[in-house]
Structure formats: C-alpha cells, structure tokens
C-alpha cells in the first residue's frame, strides 16, 4: 500500500493489521470501567486506533492531584465528571467513532446492563472487591477482559479469555483487601501500563499477535526491565475453577 494522508494509513500498512484489521477495529465495541491514570493513555490509543464504539464509565470527579498521571484532563476539567471530560477530549482526537460517557459507579446490580453487548471489557476497579466483581462478570458473560495497573514506577498487564485462560484471581489469589489510602505512583508508569493495555485490546480485536494470558507482564521503569510471570489456570480457583465455572 502506498502512503496516503489518511487517519489509519500507518496501521493499514502493517501486514498484521491491514484494511481487514482496521475494519475489525471499526466494528469493535469496547467498554472501559474507569477513566483514571492507566485508562488515560489506554483510551487515547484505542480512540486513535479507530475502535468504533467506546463506552467510558466513571463516577469520580477530576482533582488537581490527578493531573500528574491522568493526561486526558487539564486544570479546566477540575470538578468535572471524569467520564464526561474524557469523552469530550477524545472526541476532539477522533470524531469518526462513537464515544459514550456514563457517570456511574459499577456494582453488582448494574454491571450486566452497563457492559452488555461489548466485545472487550477494560477492568478499572479502584479496589480488590471491584476488580473481582468485573473478573466474575467477565467469566459469567464470556467476555474478554484486559486488566492493567501501576503503582510507584512499576506495573503489569494481563488478559482474561474466559473458559480458556487463567483469570485475575488465578494470577493474584492472595492480594490484600485494601491498600489503605492513596497509591504512590509516577505518571510515567501509568502511561506505560495503559499503552500495554491498549495493545492487548487491539490484539484481541484484530487477532494479530499473542495476548498476555496465563500470567502477567510486569515492568519496572526504574530498572528498565520487563518480565512475564506465569500464572496457570487453577482448577481450584474460586472464580473460574471447575466447580465455579465449568466449561
């Protein structure tokens, strides 16, 4: 393909994507639970890549302390709902796709309604309980899930393909129930984690490459190191084990 000054030309030049892969992106529906630090870069690159429909769910408001890492926002957004502010910013990047904002907290009573009909769920819980809620819902609904997270100057990403791979609880069976306050983090780490998460979503949609499954990819920006940590599916897992989620 020759160069043309079109939005997706550089992606379509890639043999792994091409026009067919771009068509898959345009037809894909992705929902993001949360629009914070990791989701800022993740959502930005999904919108730039041309994912056709994106729903952003977040009940929180923008604060000054968010701006070191939540790059979708500026001082002018302080006090605004994050989902609405993020959608406004992302529409300015790409007005060819459908971007929805939902000002709501995801819970057991509304998760099926808010995430139903989407091809991929980007998990963004602000607590272990919230993350396990999304993990369990993805297992029940057989919806692929991408989880990316960061703190200090490191982070990790993993993908769940229900019924086929290890789930979040398989990978992290002994996480503490709470972190006891604000998590220290350098904005760069959230950006790296978000970019890795966006790459996972694109791989799931297009079928190009190999998703990060049955383990998680971790990185340390201080050390300049990446490492894959295996985490096989556990038959006794309370979430996806044989007794909980038979195939």
Short mmCIF file of C-alpha atoms in Angstrom, two decimals:
data_model
loop_
_atom_site.label_atom_id
_atom_site.label_comp_id
_atom_site.label_asym_id
_atom_site.label_seq_id
_atom_site.Cartn_x
_atom_site.Cartn_y
_atom_site.Cartn_z
CA UNK A 1 0.00 0.00 0.00
CA UNK A 2 1.33 3.43 -0.92
CA UNK A 3 1.36 6.27 1.57
CA UNK A 4 -1.82 8.32 1.76
CA UNK A 5 -2.65 11.11 4.18
CA UNK A 6 -5.48 9.20 5.85
CA UNK A 7 -6.10 8.67 9.54
CA UNK A 8 -5.25 4.95 9.70
CA UNK A 9 -2.74 4.66 6.85
CA UNK A 10 0.22 3.70 9.04
CA UNK A 11 -1.76 0.92 10.70
CA UNK A 12 -3.11 -0.39 7.43
CA UNK A 13 0.44 -0.54 6.07
CA UNK A 14 1.18 -3.19 8.70
CA UNK A 15 0.63 -6.74 7.38
CA UNK A 16 -0.64 -7.78 10.83
CA UNK A 17 -3.44 -5.19 10.63
CA UNK A 18 -4.12 -4.15 7.03
CA UNK A 19 -7.52 -2.94 5.82
CA UNK A 20 -9.23 -6.06 7.21
CA UNK A 21 -7.84 -5.50 10.68
CA UNK A 22 -8.82 -1.85 10.52
CA UNK A 23 -12.36 -2.91 9.62
CA UNK A 24 -12.41 -5.15 12.72
CA UNK A 25 -11.33 -2.22 14.87
CA UNK A 26 -14.04 -0.01 13.37
CA UNK A 27 -16.70 -2.62 14.15
CA UNK A 28 -15.48 -3.35 17.71
CA UNK A 29 -17.23 -2.26 20.91
CA UNK A 30 -15.05 -1.70 24.00
CA UNK A 31 -16.14 -0.60 27.47
CA UNK A 32 -13.73 0.89 30.00
CA UNK A 33 -14.60 0.77 33.68
CA UNK A 34 -12.74 3.82 34.93
CA UNK A 35 -11.01 6.77 33.28
CA UNK A 36 -8.06 7.40 35.56
CA UNK A 37 -4.31 7.28 35.09
CA UNK A 38 -3.85 3.95 33.32
CA UNK A 39 -7.05 4.42 31.33
CA UNK A 40 -5.95 7.85 30.09
CA UNK A 41 -3.25 6.51 27.78
CA UNK A 42 -5.18 3.29 27.14
CA UNK A 43 -8.30 5.11 25.94
CA UNK A 44 -6.29 7.67 23.98
CA UNK A 45 -4.62 4.99 21.89
CA UNK A 46 -7.81 2.99 21.36
CA UNK A 47 -9.53 6.12 20.05
CA UNK A 48 -6.51 6.97 17.90
CA UNK A 49 -6.53 3.41 16.51
CA UNK A 50 -10.17 3.74 15.42
CA UNK A 51 -12.05 1.40 17.76
CA UNK A 52 -15.59 2.06 16.56
CA UNK A 53 -17.51 2.32 19.81
CA UNK A 54 -16.15 3.06 23.27
CA UNK A 55 -18.12 3.45 26.48
CA UNK A 56 -16.38 5.11 29.44
CA UNK A 57 -17.84 4.52 32.90
CA UNK A 58 -16.63 6.59 35.86
CA UNK A 59 -18.39 8.23 38.81
CA UNK A 60 -15.36 10.21 40.03
CA UNK A 61 -14.52 13.90 39.61
CA UNK A 62 -11.24 15.37 38.36
CA UNK A 63 -8.94 16.68 41.10
CA UNK A 64 -5.68 18.61 40.94
CA UNK A 65 -3.75 15.61 42.26
CA UNK A 66 -4.93 13.57 39.26
CA UNK A 67 -3.08 15.69 36.74
CA UNK A 68 0.37 14.14 37.24
CA UNK A 69 -0.84 10.96 35.55
CA UNK A 70 -4.38 11.35 34.17
CA UNK A 71 -3.31 13.02 30.95
CA UNK A 72 -6.79 13.24 29.46
CA UNK A 73 -7.53 16.16 31.79
CA UNK A 74 -6.37 19.73 32.37
CA UNK A 75 -6.94 22.26 35.15
CA UNK A 76 -10.08 23.36 33.31
CA UNK A 77 -11.60 19.91 34.00
CA UNK A 78 -11.20 20.02 37.79
CA UNK A 79 -14.57 19.24 39.37
CA UNK A 80 -15.99 17.65 36.22
CA UNK A 81 -17.04 14.02 35.97
CA UNK A 82 -14.12 12.04 34.54
CA UNK A 83 -16.15 10.04 32.03
CA UNK A 84 -17.73 13.18 30.56
CA UNK A 85 -14.45 15.12 30.49
CA UNK A 86 -12.59 12.17 28.94
CA UNK A 87 -15.24 11.72 26.24
CA UNK A 88 -15.03 15.41 25.32
CA UNK A 89 -11.25 15.24 24.99
CA UNK A 90 -11.29 12.01 23.00
CA UNK A 91 -13.93 13.24 20.57
CA UNK A 92 -11.57 16.08 19.69
CA UNK A 93 -8.97 13.47 18.80
CA UNK A 94 -11.27 11.34 16.65
CA UNK A 95 -14.79 12.41 15.72
CA UNK A 96 -15.29 9.40 13.45
CA UNK A 97 -16.15 6.98 16.25
CA UNK A 98 -18.89 6.64 18.86
CA UNK A 99 -17.74 7.62 22.36
CA UNK A 100 -20.20 7.34 25.24
CA UNK A 101 -19.79 8.65 28.79
CA UNK A 102 -21.59 7.14 31.77
CA UNK A 103 -21.44 8.89 35.15
CA UNK A 104 -21.97 5.86 37.37
CA UNK A 105 -20.31 3.51 39.83
CA UNK A 106 -20.28 -0.10 38.63
CA UNK A 107 -21.74 -2.59 41.11
CA UNK A 108 -23.38 -6.00 41.16
CA UNK A 109 -26.74 -4.51 40.30
CA UNK A 110 -25.75 -2.66 37.14
CA UNK A 111 -22.63 -4.31 35.72
CA UNK A 112 -24.52 -6.53 33.29
CA UNK A 113 -26.54 -3.60 31.92
CA UNK A 114 -23.57 -1.21 31.67
CA UNK A 115 -21.22 -3.68 29.98
CA UNK A 116 -23.62 -5.86 27.99
CA UNK A 117 -23.05 -6.09 24.26
CA UNK A 118 -19.38 -5.10 24.34
CA UNK A 119 -16.59 -7.19 22.82
CA UNK A 120 -13.93 -6.37 25.42
CA UNK A 121 -14.14 -5.06 28.97
CA UNK A 122 -11.24 -2.98 30.28
CA UNK A 123 -11.19 -3.54 34.03
CA UNK A 124 -10.55 -0.48 36.18
CA UNK A 125 -11.71 -1.18 39.70
CA UNK A 126 -10.40 1.05 42.47
CA UNK A 127 -10.40 -1.80 44.99
CA UNK A 128 -9.82 -5.55 45.06
CA UNK A 129 -13.56 -6.14 45.52
CA UNK A 130 -14.32 -4.08 42.41
CA UNK A 131 -11.73 -5.95 40.37
CA UNK A 132 -13.07 -9.32 41.45
CA UNK A 133 -16.58 -8.17 40.57
CA UNK A 134 -15.51 -7.44 36.99
CA UNK A 135 -13.48 -10.65 36.81
CA UNK A 136 -16.51 -12.71 37.88
CA UNK A 137 -18.82 -10.91 35.46
CA UNK A 138 -16.45 -11.48 32.54
CA UNK A 139 -16.32 -15.16 33.38
CA UNK A 140 -20.11 -15.43 33.54
CA UNK A 141 -20.70 -13.42 30.37
CA UNK A 142 -17.75 -14.98 28.50
CA UNK A 143 -16.42 -11.50 27.69
CA UNK A 144 -12.66 -10.98 27.29
CA UNK A 145 -11.15 -8.72 29.94
CA UNK A 146 -7.97 -6.64 29.94
CA UNK A 147 -6.50 -5.58 33.28
CA UNK A 148 -3.65 -3.07 33.56
CA UNK A 149 -2.39 -1.42 36.71
CA UNK A 150 0.52 0.66 38.02
CA UNK A 151 1.96 1.99 41.25
CA UNK A 152 5.26 3.57 42.27
CA UNK A 153 7.20 3.16 39.00
CA UNK A 154 6.13 -0.34 38.02
CA UNK A 155 3.03 -2.04 36.73
CA UNK A 156 1.57 -5.05 34.98
CA UNK A 157 -0.99 -6.15 32.42
CA UNK A 158 -2.91 -9.36 31.77
CA UNK A 159 -5.73 -10.60 29.58
CA UNK A 160 -8.53 -12.99 30.51
CA UNK A 161 -10.13 -15.09 27.79
CA UNK A 162 -12.98 -16.78 29.70
CA UNK A 163 -13.02 -20.56 29.67
CA UNK A 164 -9.60 -20.68 28.00
CA UNK A 165 -7.09 -18.90 30.24
CA UNK A 166 -6.29 -18.08 33.83
CA UNK A 167 -8.43 -15.34 35.36
CA UNK A 168 -7.44 -12.40 37.57
CA UNK A 169 -7.98 -14.44 40.73
CA UNK A 170 -5.83 -17.27 39.39
CA UNK A 171 -3.00 -14.81 38.83
CA UNK A 172 -3.43 -12.97 42.14
CA UNK A 173 -5.04 -15.34 44.66
CA UNK A 174 -3.68 -13.66 47.80
CA UNK A 175 -4.00 -9.92 47.23
CA UNK A 176 -4.85 -7.86 50.36
CA UNK A 177 -8.35 -6.45 50.53
CA UNK A 178 -7.27 -2.81 50.55
CA UNK A 179 -4.23 -0.60 50.15
CA UNK A 180 -5.16 1.80 52.95
CA UNK A 181 -5.10 5.11 51.11
CA UNK A 182 -3.72 6.83 48.05
CA UNK A 183 -1.33 4.71 45.99
CA UNK A 184 2.05 6.38 45.29
CA UNK A 185 2.75 6.40 41.56
CA UNK A 186 4.80 8.15 38.92
CA UNK A 187 2.72 9.24 35.95
CA UNK A 188 5.10 7.56 33.51
CA UNK A 189 4.26 4.13 34.98
CA UNK A 190 0.53 4.62 34.42
CA UNK A 191 1.25 5.65 30.83
CA UNK A 192 3.30 2.52 30.15
CA UNK A 193 0.67 0.26 31.71
CA UNK A 194 -2.07 1.96 29.71
CA UNK A 195 -0.20 1.56 26.43
CA UNK A 196 0.34 -2.12 27.14
CA UNK A 197 -3.36 -2.49 27.94
CA UNK A 198 -4.36 -0.79 24.69
CA UNK A 199 -2.11 -3.18 22.79
CA UNK A 200 -3.92 -6.10 24.44
CA UNK A 201 -7.33 -4.79 23.38
CA UNK A 202 -6.13 -4.30 19.80
CA UNK A 203 -4.70 -7.84 19.71
CA UNK A 204 -8.00 -9.30 20.93
CA UNK A 205 -10.00 -7.39 18.33
CA UNK A 206 -7.76 -7.96 15.32
CA UNK A 207 -6.39 -11.40 16.17
CA UNK A 208 -2.88 -10.07 15.50
CA UNK A 209 -0.16 -11.13 17.89
CA UNK A 210 -0.39 -13.10 21.11
CA UNK A 211 -2.34 -11.74 24.09
CA UNK A 212 -0.73 -11.79 27.54
CA UNK A 213 -2.56 -14.76 29.04
CA UNK A 214 -1.91 -17.41 31.72
CA UNK A 215 0.30 -14.96 33.53
CA UNK A 216 1.06 -11.26 33.51
CA UNK A 217 3.67 -8.97 32.03
CA UNK A 218 5.27 -6.81 34.68
CA UNK A 219 7.67 -3.91 34.24
CA UNK A 220 9.86 -1.65 36.33
CA UNK A 221 10.55 1.72 34.74
CA UNK A 222 13.29 2.43 37.31
CA UNK A 223 15.16 -0.73 36.32
CA UNK A 224 14.17 -0.65 32.65
CA UNK A 225 13.06 -4.26 32.88
CA UNK A 226 10.11 -6.33 31.68
CA UNK A 227 9.29 -9.85 32.84
CA UNK A 228 6.50 -12.33 32.12
CA UNK A 229 5.30 -14.08 35.28
CA UNK A 230 3.48 -17.36 34.52
CA UNK A 231 0.19 -17.96 36.32
CA UNK A 232 -1.62 -21.03 35.06
CA UNK A 233 -5.34 -21.54 35.39
CA UNK A 234 -6.01 -23.13 38.79
CA UNK A 235 -8.58 -25.94 38.94
CA UNK A 236 -9.43 -24.88 42.49
CA UNK A 237 -9.86 -21.18 41.71
CA UNK A 238 -12.96 -19.80 43.42
CA UNK A 239 -13.78 -17.73 40.34
CA UNK A 240 -13.02 -19.88 37.30
CA UNK A 241 -12.20 -23.31 38.73
CA UNK A 242 -14.02 -26.45 37.67
CA UNK A 243 -16.60 -26.15 40.44
CA UNK A 244 -17.21 -22.43 39.87
CA UNK A 245 -17.15 -22.11 36.09
CA UNK A 246 -17.39 -25.43 34.26
CA UNK A 247 -16.50 -25.17 30.55
#
